[in-house]
mmCIF file with all atom_site columns, C-alpha atoms in Angstrom:
data_model
loop_
_atom_site.group_PDB
_atom_site.id
_atom_site.type_symbol
_atom_site.label_atom_id
_atom_site.label_alt_id
_atom_site.label_comp_id
_atom_site.label_asym_id
_atom_site.label_entity_id
_atom_site.label_seq_id
_atom_site.pdbx_PDB_ins_code
_atom_site.Cartn_x
_atom_site.Cartn_y
_atom_site.Cartn_z
_atom_site.occupancy
_atom_site.B_iso_or_equiv
_atom_site.pdbx_formal_charge
_atom_site.auth_seq_id
_atom_site.auth_comp_id
_atom_site.auth_asym_id
_atom_site.auth_atom_id
_atom_site.pdbx_PDB_model_num
ATOM 1   C CA . MET A 1 1   ? 139.067 122.761 74.475  1.00 57.00 ? 55  MET A CA 1
ATOM 2   C CA . ASN A 1 2   ? 138.023 121.188 77.750  1.00 62.00 ? 56  ASN A CA 1
ATOM 3   C CA . THR A 1 3   ? 136.002 118.026 77.637  1.00 61.00 ? 57  THR A CA 1
ATOM 4   C CA . PRO A 1 4   ? 133.840 117.325 80.630  1.00 58.00 ? 58  PRO A CA 1
ATOM 5   C CA . ALA A 1 5   ? 135.279 114.790 83.024  1.00 57.00 ? 59  ALA A CA 1
ATOM 6   C CA . PRO A 1 6   ? 133.339 111.545 83.160  1.00 62.00 ? 60  PRO A CA 1
ATOM 7   C CA . SER A 1 7   ? 130.935 111.709 86.053  1.00 68.00 ? 61  SER A CA 1
ATOM 8   C CA . ALA A 1 8   ? 131.435 109.338 88.929  1.00 66.00 ? 62  ALA A CA 1
ATOM 9   C CA . PRO A 1 9   ? 128.931 106.513 89.185  1.00 74.00 ? 63  PRO A CA 1
ATOM 10  C CA . ASP A 1 10  ? 125.952 107.294 91.396  1.00 84.00 ? 64  ASP A CA 1
ATOM 11  C CA . PRO A 1 11  ? 125.593 104.202 93.637  1.00 82.00 ? 65  PRO A CA 1
ATOM 12  C CA . ASP A 1 12  ? 122.200 105.248 95.035  1.00 85.00 ? 66  ASP A CA 1
ATOM 13  C CA . GLY A 1 13  ? 120.884 105.987 91.546  1.00 88.00 ? 67  GLY A CA 1
ATOM 14  C CA . LEU A 1 14  ? 122.150 102.607 90.394  1.00 90.00 ? 68  LEU A CA 1
ATOM 15  C CA . LEU A 1 15  ? 120.422 100.852 93.299  1.00 89.00 ? 69  LEU A CA 1
ATOM 16  C CA . ALA A 1 16  ? 117.190 102.711 92.591  1.00 90.00 ? 70  ALA A CA 1
ATOM 17  C CA . GLU A 1 17  ? 117.337 101.629 88.951  1.00 92.00 ? 71  GLU A CA 1
ATOM 18  C CA . GLN A 1 18  ? 117.988 98.002  89.961  1.00 91.00 ? 72  GLN A CA 1
ATOM 19  C CA . LEU A 1 19  ? 115.032 98.079  92.348  1.00 90.00 ? 73  LEU A CA 1
ATOM 20  C CA . LEU A 1 20  ? 112.770 99.486  89.633  1.00 92.00 ? 74  LEU A CA 1
ATOM 21  C CA . ARG A 1 21  ? 113.891 96.794  87.184  1.00 93.00 ? 75  ARG A CA 1
ATOM 22  C CA . LEU A 1 22  ? 113.338 94.111  89.833  1.00 91.00 ? 76  LEU A CA 1
ATOM 23  C CA . THR A 1 23  ? 109.873 95.478  90.601  1.00 90.00 ? 77  THR A CA 1
ATOM 24  C CA . ARG A 1 24  ? 108.906 95.305  86.921  1.00 93.00 ? 78  ARG A CA 1
ATOM 25  C CA . ARG A 1 25  ? 110.304 91.768  86.678  1.00 91.00 ? 79  ARG A CA 1
ATOM 26  C CA . LEU A 1 26  ? 108.418 90.688  89.812  1.00 89.00 ? 80  LEU A CA 1
ATOM 27  C CA . HIS A 1 27  ? 105.204 92.103  88.387  1.00 88.00 ? 81  HIS A CA 1
ATOM 28  C CA . ARG A 1 28  ? 105.672 90.261  85.064  1.00 91.00 ? 82  ARG A CA 1
ATOM 29  C CA . ILE A 1 29  ? 106.447 86.949  86.778  1.00 91.00 ? 83  ILE A CA 1
ATOM 30  C CA . GLN A 1 30  ? 103.568 87.292  89.215  1.00 88.00 ? 84  GLN A CA 1
ATOM 31  C CA . LYS A 1 31  ? 101.165 88.174  86.395  1.00 89.00 ? 85  LYS A CA 1
ATOM 32  C CA . ARG A 1 32  ? 102.303 85.135  84.392  1.00 91.00 ? 86  ARG A CA 1
ATOM 33  C CA . HIS A 1 33  ? 101.686 82.815  87.342  1.00 90.00 ? 87  HIS A CA 1
ATOM 34  C CA . LEU A 1 34  ? 98.309  84.367  88.184  1.00 89.00 ? 88  LEU A CA 1
ATOM 35  C CA . GLU A 1 35  ? 96.977  84.222  84.612  1.00 91.00 ? 89  GLU A CA 1
ATOM 36  C CA . PRO A 1 36  ? 95.947  80.532  84.809  1.00 92.00 ? 90  PRO A CA 1
ATOM 37  C CA . VAL A 1 37  ? 94.032  81.332  88.011  1.00 91.00 ? 91  VAL A CA 1
ATOM 38  C CA . GLY A 1 38  ? 92.143  84.036  86.096  1.00 91.00 ? 92  GLY A CA 1
ATOM 39  C CA . ILE A 1 39  ? 93.001  86.855  88.471  1.00 91.00 ? 93  ILE A CA 1
ATOM 40  C CA . THR A 1 40  ? 95.069  90.025  88.393  1.00 90.00 ? 94  THR A CA 1
ATOM 41  C CA . PRO A 1 41  ? 97.772  90.854  90.960  1.00 89.00 ? 95  PRO A CA 1
ATOM 42  C CA . ALA A 1 42  ? 95.550  93.626  92.384  1.00 92.00 ? 96  ALA A CA 1
ATOM 43  C CA . GLN A 1 43  ? 92.578  91.253  92.719  1.00 94.00 ? 97  GLN A CA 1
ATOM 44  C CA . SER A 1 44  ? 94.866  88.718  94.358  1.00 93.00 ? 98  SER A CA 1
ATOM 45  C CA . ARG A 1 45  ? 95.959  91.272  96.929  1.00 93.00 ? 99  ARG A CA 1
ATOM 46  C CA . LEU A 1 46  ? 92.356  92.265  97.651  1.00 96.00 ? 100 LEU A CA 1
ATOM 47  C CA . LEU A 1 47  ? 91.294  88.621  98.091  1.00 96.00 ? 101 LEU A CA 1
ATOM 48  C CA . ARG A 1 48  ? 94.163  87.966  100.514 1.00 94.00 ? 102 ARG A CA 1
ATOM 49  C CA . THR A 1 49  ? 93.274  91.118  102.428 1.00 95.00 ? 103 THR A CA 1
ATOM 50  C CA . VAL A 1 50  ? 89.603  90.109  102.748 1.00 96.00 ? 104 VAL A CA 1
ATOM 51  C CA . ALA A 1 51  ? 90.714  86.681  103.990 1.00 95.00 ? 105 ALA A CA 1
ATOM 52  C CA . HIS A 1 52  ? 92.811  88.245  106.744 1.00 92.00 ? 106 HIS A CA 1
ATOM 53  C CA . TYR A 1 53  ? 89.750  89.809  108.313 1.00 91.00 ? 107 TYR A CA 1
ATOM 54  C CA . GLY A 1 54  ? 88.492  86.329  109.183 1.00 79.00 ? 108 GLY A CA 1
ATOM 55  C CA . ASP A 1 55  ? 84.954  86.127  110.539 1.00 79.00 ? 109 ASP A CA 1
ATOM 56  C CA . ALA A 1 56  ? 84.363  89.899  110.526 1.00 86.00 ? 110 ALA A CA 1
ATOM 57  C CA . PRO A 1 57  ? 84.154  90.849  106.835 1.00 94.00 ? 111 PRO A CA 1
ATOM 58  C CA . PRO A 1 58  ? 85.655  94.251  106.061 1.00 96.00 ? 112 PRO A CA 1
ATOM 59  C CA . ARG A 1 59  ? 83.886  97.315  104.730 1.00 94.00 ? 113 ARG A CA 1
ATOM 60  C CA . MET A 1 60  ? 85.033  98.794  101.421 1.00 92.00 ? 114 MET A CA 1
ATOM 61  C CA . ALA A 1 61  ? 86.611  101.691 103.349 1.00 93.00 ? 115 ALA A CA 1
ATOM 62  C CA . ASP A 1 62  ? 88.570  99.189  105.494 1.00 94.00 ? 116 ASP A CA 1
ATOM 63  C CA . LEU A 1 63  ? 89.935  97.571  102.350 1.00 96.00 ? 117 LEU A CA 1
ATOM 64  C CA . ALA A 1 64  ? 90.861  100.901 100.766 1.00 95.00 ? 118 ALA A CA 1
ATOM 65  C CA . ALA A 1 65  ? 92.741  101.940 103.908 1.00 94.00 ? 119 ALA A CA 1
ATOM 66  C CA . ARG A 1 66  ? 94.528  98.599  104.268 1.00 93.00 ? 120 ARG A CA 1
ATOM 67  C CA . LEU A 1 67  ? 95.506  98.503  100.588 1.00 93.00 ? 121 LEU A CA 1
ATOM 68  C CA . GLU A 1 68  ? 96.400  102.213 100.603 1.00 93.00 ? 122 GLU A CA 1
ATOM 69  C CA . VAL A 1 69  ? 94.247  102.953 97.555  1.00 93.00 ? 123 VAL A CA 1
ATOM 70  C CA . VAL A 1 70  ? 91.277  105.199 96.881  1.00 93.00 ? 124 VAL A CA 1
ATOM 71  C CA . PRO A 1 71  ? 87.846  103.655 97.591  1.00 91.00 ? 125 PRO A CA 1
ATOM 72  C CA . ARG A 1 72  ? 86.954  103.853 93.885  1.00 93.00 ? 126 ARG A CA 1
ATOM 73  C CA . ALA A 1 73  ? 89.790  101.397 93.126  1.00 94.00 ? 127 ALA A CA 1
ATOM 74  C CA . VAL A 1 74  ? 88.418  98.939  95.678  1.00 95.00 ? 128 VAL A CA 1
ATOM 75  C CA . THR A 1 75  ? 84.964  99.203  94.121  1.00 95.00 ? 129 THR A CA 1
ATOM 76  C CA . SER A 1 76  ? 86.360  98.184  90.714  1.00 94.00 ? 130 SER A CA 1
ATOM 77  C CA . LEU A 1 77  ? 88.286  95.266  92.199  1.00 96.00 ? 131 LEU A CA 1
ATOM 78  C CA . VAL A 1 78  ? 85.277  94.059  94.196  1.00 96.00 ? 132 VAL A CA 1
ATOM 79  C CA . ASP A 1 79  ? 83.056  94.364  91.103  1.00 96.00 ? 133 ASP A CA 1
ATOM 80  C CA . GLY A 1 80  ? 85.411  92.068  89.159  1.00 95.00 ? 134 GLY A CA 1
ATOM 81  C CA . LEU A 1 81  ? 85.758  89.562  91.988  1.00 97.00 ? 135 LEU A CA 1
ATOM 82  C CA . GLU A 1 82  ? 82.013  89.594  92.601  1.00 97.00 ? 136 GLU A CA 1
ATOM 83  C CA . ALA A 1 83  ? 81.333  88.939  88.893  1.00 97.00 ? 137 ALA A CA 1
ATOM 84  C CA . ALA A 1 84  ? 83.672  85.929  89.171  1.00 96.00 ? 138 ALA A CA 1
ATOM 85  C CA . ARG A 1 85  ? 81.784  84.818  92.318  1.00 97.00 ? 139 ARG A CA 1
ATOM 86  C CA . ARG A 1 86  ? 84.881  85.061  94.495  1.00 97.00 ? 140 ARG A CA 1
ATOM 87  C CA . VAL A 1 87  ? 83.455  87.657  96.909  1.00 97.00 ? 141 VAL A CA 1
ATOM 88  C CA . ARG A 1 88  ? 79.996  88.946  97.732  1.00 97.00 ? 142 ARG A CA 1
ATOM 89  C CA . ARG A 1 89  ? 78.639  92.141  99.208  1.00 96.00 ? 143 ARG A CA 1
ATOM 90  C CA . VAL A 1 90  ? 76.620  91.587  102.373 1.00 95.00 ? 144 VAL A CA 1
ATOM 91  C CA . PRO A 1 91  ? 74.790  94.054  104.623 1.00 93.00 ? 145 PRO A CA 1
ATOM 92  C CA . ASP A 1 92  ? 76.302  94.658  108.049 1.00 90.00 ? 146 ASP A CA 1
ATOM 93  C CA . PRO A 1 93  ? 74.034  92.945  110.608 1.00 87.00 ? 147 PRO A CA 1
ATOM 94  C CA . SER A 1 94  ? 74.136  95.948  112.970 1.00 90.00 ? 148 SER A CA 1
ATOM 95  C CA . ASN A 1 95  ? 73.848  98.697  110.331 1.00 90.00 ? 149 ASN A CA 1
ATOM 96  C CA . ARG A 1 96  ? 72.124  97.764  107.079 1.00 85.00 ? 150 ARG A CA 1
ATOM 97  C CA . ARG A 1 97  ? 73.511  100.879 105.345 1.00 89.00 ? 151 ARG A CA 1
ATOM 98  C CA . VAL A 1 98  ? 77.033  99.448  105.693 1.00 90.00 ? 152 VAL A CA 1
ATOM 99  C CA . ILE A 1 99  ? 78.133  96.898  103.108 1.00 92.00 ? 153 ILE A CA 1
ATOM 100 C CA . ARG A 1 100 ? 80.781  94.334  103.964 1.00 95.00 ? 154 ARG A CA 1
ATOM 101 C CA . ILE A 1 101 ? 82.795  92.151  101.605 1.00 96.00 ? 155 ILE A CA 1
ATOM 102 C CA . GLU A 1 102 ? 83.082  88.446  102.319 1.00 96.00 ? 156 GLU A CA 1
ATOM 103 C CA . LEU A 1 103 ? 84.750  85.550  100.572 1.00 96.00 ? 157 LEU A CA 1
ATOM 104 C CA . THR A 1 104 ? 82.672  82.934  98.822  1.00 97.00 ? 158 THR A CA 1
ATOM 105 C CA . ASP A 1 105 ? 83.599  79.257  98.566  1.00 96.00 ? 159 ASP A CA 1
ATOM 106 C CA . GLU A 1 106 ? 84.967  80.071  95.105  1.00 97.00 ? 160 GLU A CA 1
ATOM 107 C CA . GLY A 1 107 ? 87.061  82.845  96.665  1.00 96.00 ? 161 GLY A CA 1
ATOM 108 C CA . ARG A 1 108 ? 88.511  80.469  99.251  1.00 95.00 ? 162 ARG A CA 1
ATOM 109 C CA . ALA A 1 109 ? 89.350  77.952  96.502  1.00 96.00 ? 163 ALA A CA 1
ATOM 110 C CA . THR A 1 110 ? 91.013  80.747  94.524  1.00 96.00 ? 164 THR A CA 1
ATOM 111 C CA . LEU A 1 111 ? 93.114  81.644  97.578  1.00 95.00 ? 165 LEU A CA 1
ATOM 112 C CA . ARG A 1 112 ? 94.425  78.069  97.704  1.00 94.00 ? 166 ARG A CA 1
ATOM 113 C CA . GLU A 1 113 ? 95.377  78.305  94.013  1.00 94.00 ? 167 GLU A CA 1
ATOM 114 C CA . LEU A 1 114 ? 96.995  81.690  94.655  1.00 92.00 ? 168 LEU A CA 1
ATOM 115 C CA . ARG A 1 115 ? 99.255  80.271  97.356  1.00 91.00 ? 169 ARG A CA 1
ATOM 116 C CA . SER A 1 116 ? 100.660 77.773  94.844  1.00 91.00 ? 170 SER A CA 1
ATOM 117 C CA . ALA A 1 117 ? 101.011 80.425  92.138  1.00 90.00 ? 171 ALA A CA 1
ATOM 118 C CA . ARG A 1 118 ? 102.790 82.815  94.522  1.00 87.00 ? 172 ARG A CA 1
ATOM 119 C CA . ARG A 1 119 ? 105.204 80.099  95.663  1.00 90.00 ? 173 ARG A CA 1
ATOM 120 C CA . ALA A 1 120 ? 106.011 79.284  92.019  1.00 91.00 ? 174 ALA A CA 1
ATOM 121 C CA . ALA A 1 121 ? 106.522 82.978  91.211  1.00 89.00 ? 175 ALA A CA 1
ATOM 122 C CA . ALA A 1 122 ? 108.777 83.405  94.257  1.00 90.00 ? 176 ALA A CA 1
ATOM 123 C CA . GLU A 1 123 ? 110.839 80.390  93.226  1.00 92.00 ? 177 GLU A CA 1
ATOM 124 C CA . ASP A 1 124 ? 111.249 81.833  89.723  1.00 91.00 ? 178 ASP A CA 1
ATOM 125 C CA . ILE A 1 125 ? 112.519 85.152  91.027  1.00 92.00 ? 179 ILE A CA 1
ATOM 126 C CA . LEU A 1 126 ? 114.671 83.723  93.835  1.00 94.00 ? 180 LEU A CA 1
ATOM 127 C CA . ALA A 1 127 ? 116.109 80.756  91.911  1.00 94.00 ? 181 ALA A CA 1
ATOM 128 C CA . PRO A 1 128 ? 119.560 82.352  91.386  1.00 94.00 ? 182 PRO A CA 1
ATOM 129 C CA . LEU A 1 129 ? 120.010 82.928  95.150  1.00 95.00 ? 183 LEU A CA 1
ATOM 130 C CA . THR A 1 130 ? 121.382 80.543  97.745  1.00 96.00 ? 184 THR A CA 1
ATOM 131 C CA . VAL A 1 131 ? 119.531 80.000  101.029 1.00 95.00 ? 185 VAL A CA 1
ATOM 132 C CA . GLU A 1 132 ? 121.998 82.348  102.744 1.00 96.00 ? 186 GLU A CA 1
ATOM 133 C CA . GLN A 1 133 ? 121.492 85.050  100.101 1.00 96.00 ? 187 GLN A CA 1
ATOM 134 C CA . ARG A 1 134 ? 117.731 84.732  100.507 1.00 95.00 ? 188 ARG A CA 1
ATOM 135 C CA . GLU A 1 135 ? 118.076 85.285  104.259 1.00 95.00 ? 189 GLU A CA 1
ATOM 136 C CA . VAL A 1 136 ? 120.248 88.356  103.695 1.00 96.00 ? 190 VAL A CA 1
ATOM 137 C CA . LEU A 1 137 ? 117.782 89.688  101.113 1.00 93.00 ? 191 LEU A CA 1
ATOM 138 C CA . GLY A 1 138 ? 114.909 89.148  103.554 1.00 92.00 ? 192 GLY A CA 1
ATOM 139 C CA . GLY A 1 139 ? 116.750 91.187  106.179 1.00 93.00 ? 193 GLY A CA 1
ATOM 140 C CA . LEU A 1 140 ? 117.534 93.972  103.718 1.00 92.00 ? 194 LEU A CA 1
ATOM 141 C CA . LEU A 1 141 ? 113.939 94.124  102.485 1.00 89.00 ? 195 LEU A CA 1
ATOM 142 C CA . THR A 1 142 ? 112.661 94.281  106.060 1.00 92.00 ? 196 THR A CA 1
ATOM 143 C CA . ALA A 1 143 ? 115.045 97.175  106.712 1.00 93.00 ? 197 ALA A CA 1
ATOM 144 C CA . LEU A 1 144 ? 113.698 99.010  103.639 1.00 88.00 ? 198 LEU A CA 1
ATOM 145 C CA . ALA A 1 145 ? 109.998 98.121  103.667 1.00 85.00 ? 199 ALA A CA 1
ATOM 146 C CA . GLY A 1 146 ? 109.393 97.204  107.292 1.00 82.00 ? 200 GLY A CA 1
ATOM 147 C CA . PRO A 1 147 ? 108.266 93.852  108.619 1.00 79.00 ? 201 PRO A CA 1
ATOM 148 C CA . VAL A 1 148 ? 105.673 91.807  106.758 1.00 71.00 ? 202 VAL A CA 1
ATOM 149 C CA . PRO A 1 149 ? 102.227 92.705  108.112 1.00 64.00 ? 203 PRO A CA 1
ATOM 150 C CA . GLU A 1 150 ? 100.650 90.149  110.421 1.00 60.00 ? 204 GLU A CA 1
ATOM 151 C CA . GLY A 1 151 ? 99.048  87.495  108.285 1.00 52.00 ? 205 GLY A CA 1
ATOM 152 C CA . GLY A 1 152 ? 101.477 88.112  105.427 1.00 54.00 ? 206 GLY A CA 1
ATOM 153 C CA . CYS A 1 153 ? 99.299  90.325  103.232 1.00 55.00 ? 207 CYS A CA 1
#
């Protein structure tokens, strides 16, 4: 009776599994650090994206495109952030049918808190790595995901 030969390890499959595990771990750590701020990771990303538009507040469609999500998802995120007084909907001065999303003072304060929370989360995840390993990892991630968008969103 022939028994099947043990299959050779699949290095790409192993890497994919490690990346998935790391992604889940990153999400858990980020969520833990954002909880005291009272914001979800998705809301955090939307707030940072709004901030990167500067003096010209984005439209909902701009946010959906930038975040690569459906407009309905942006509406839900904006609703939550608006209820928490972190953003507000404002009419476009040149076309009153267009609604733009702008940060409030509370939103700007939340962004400052988020920077600290993100640094703490990054330190948690990167703690086992040396400075040199972090540089190598940064290069590898850039090769896989592309450069960080301007403004670091």
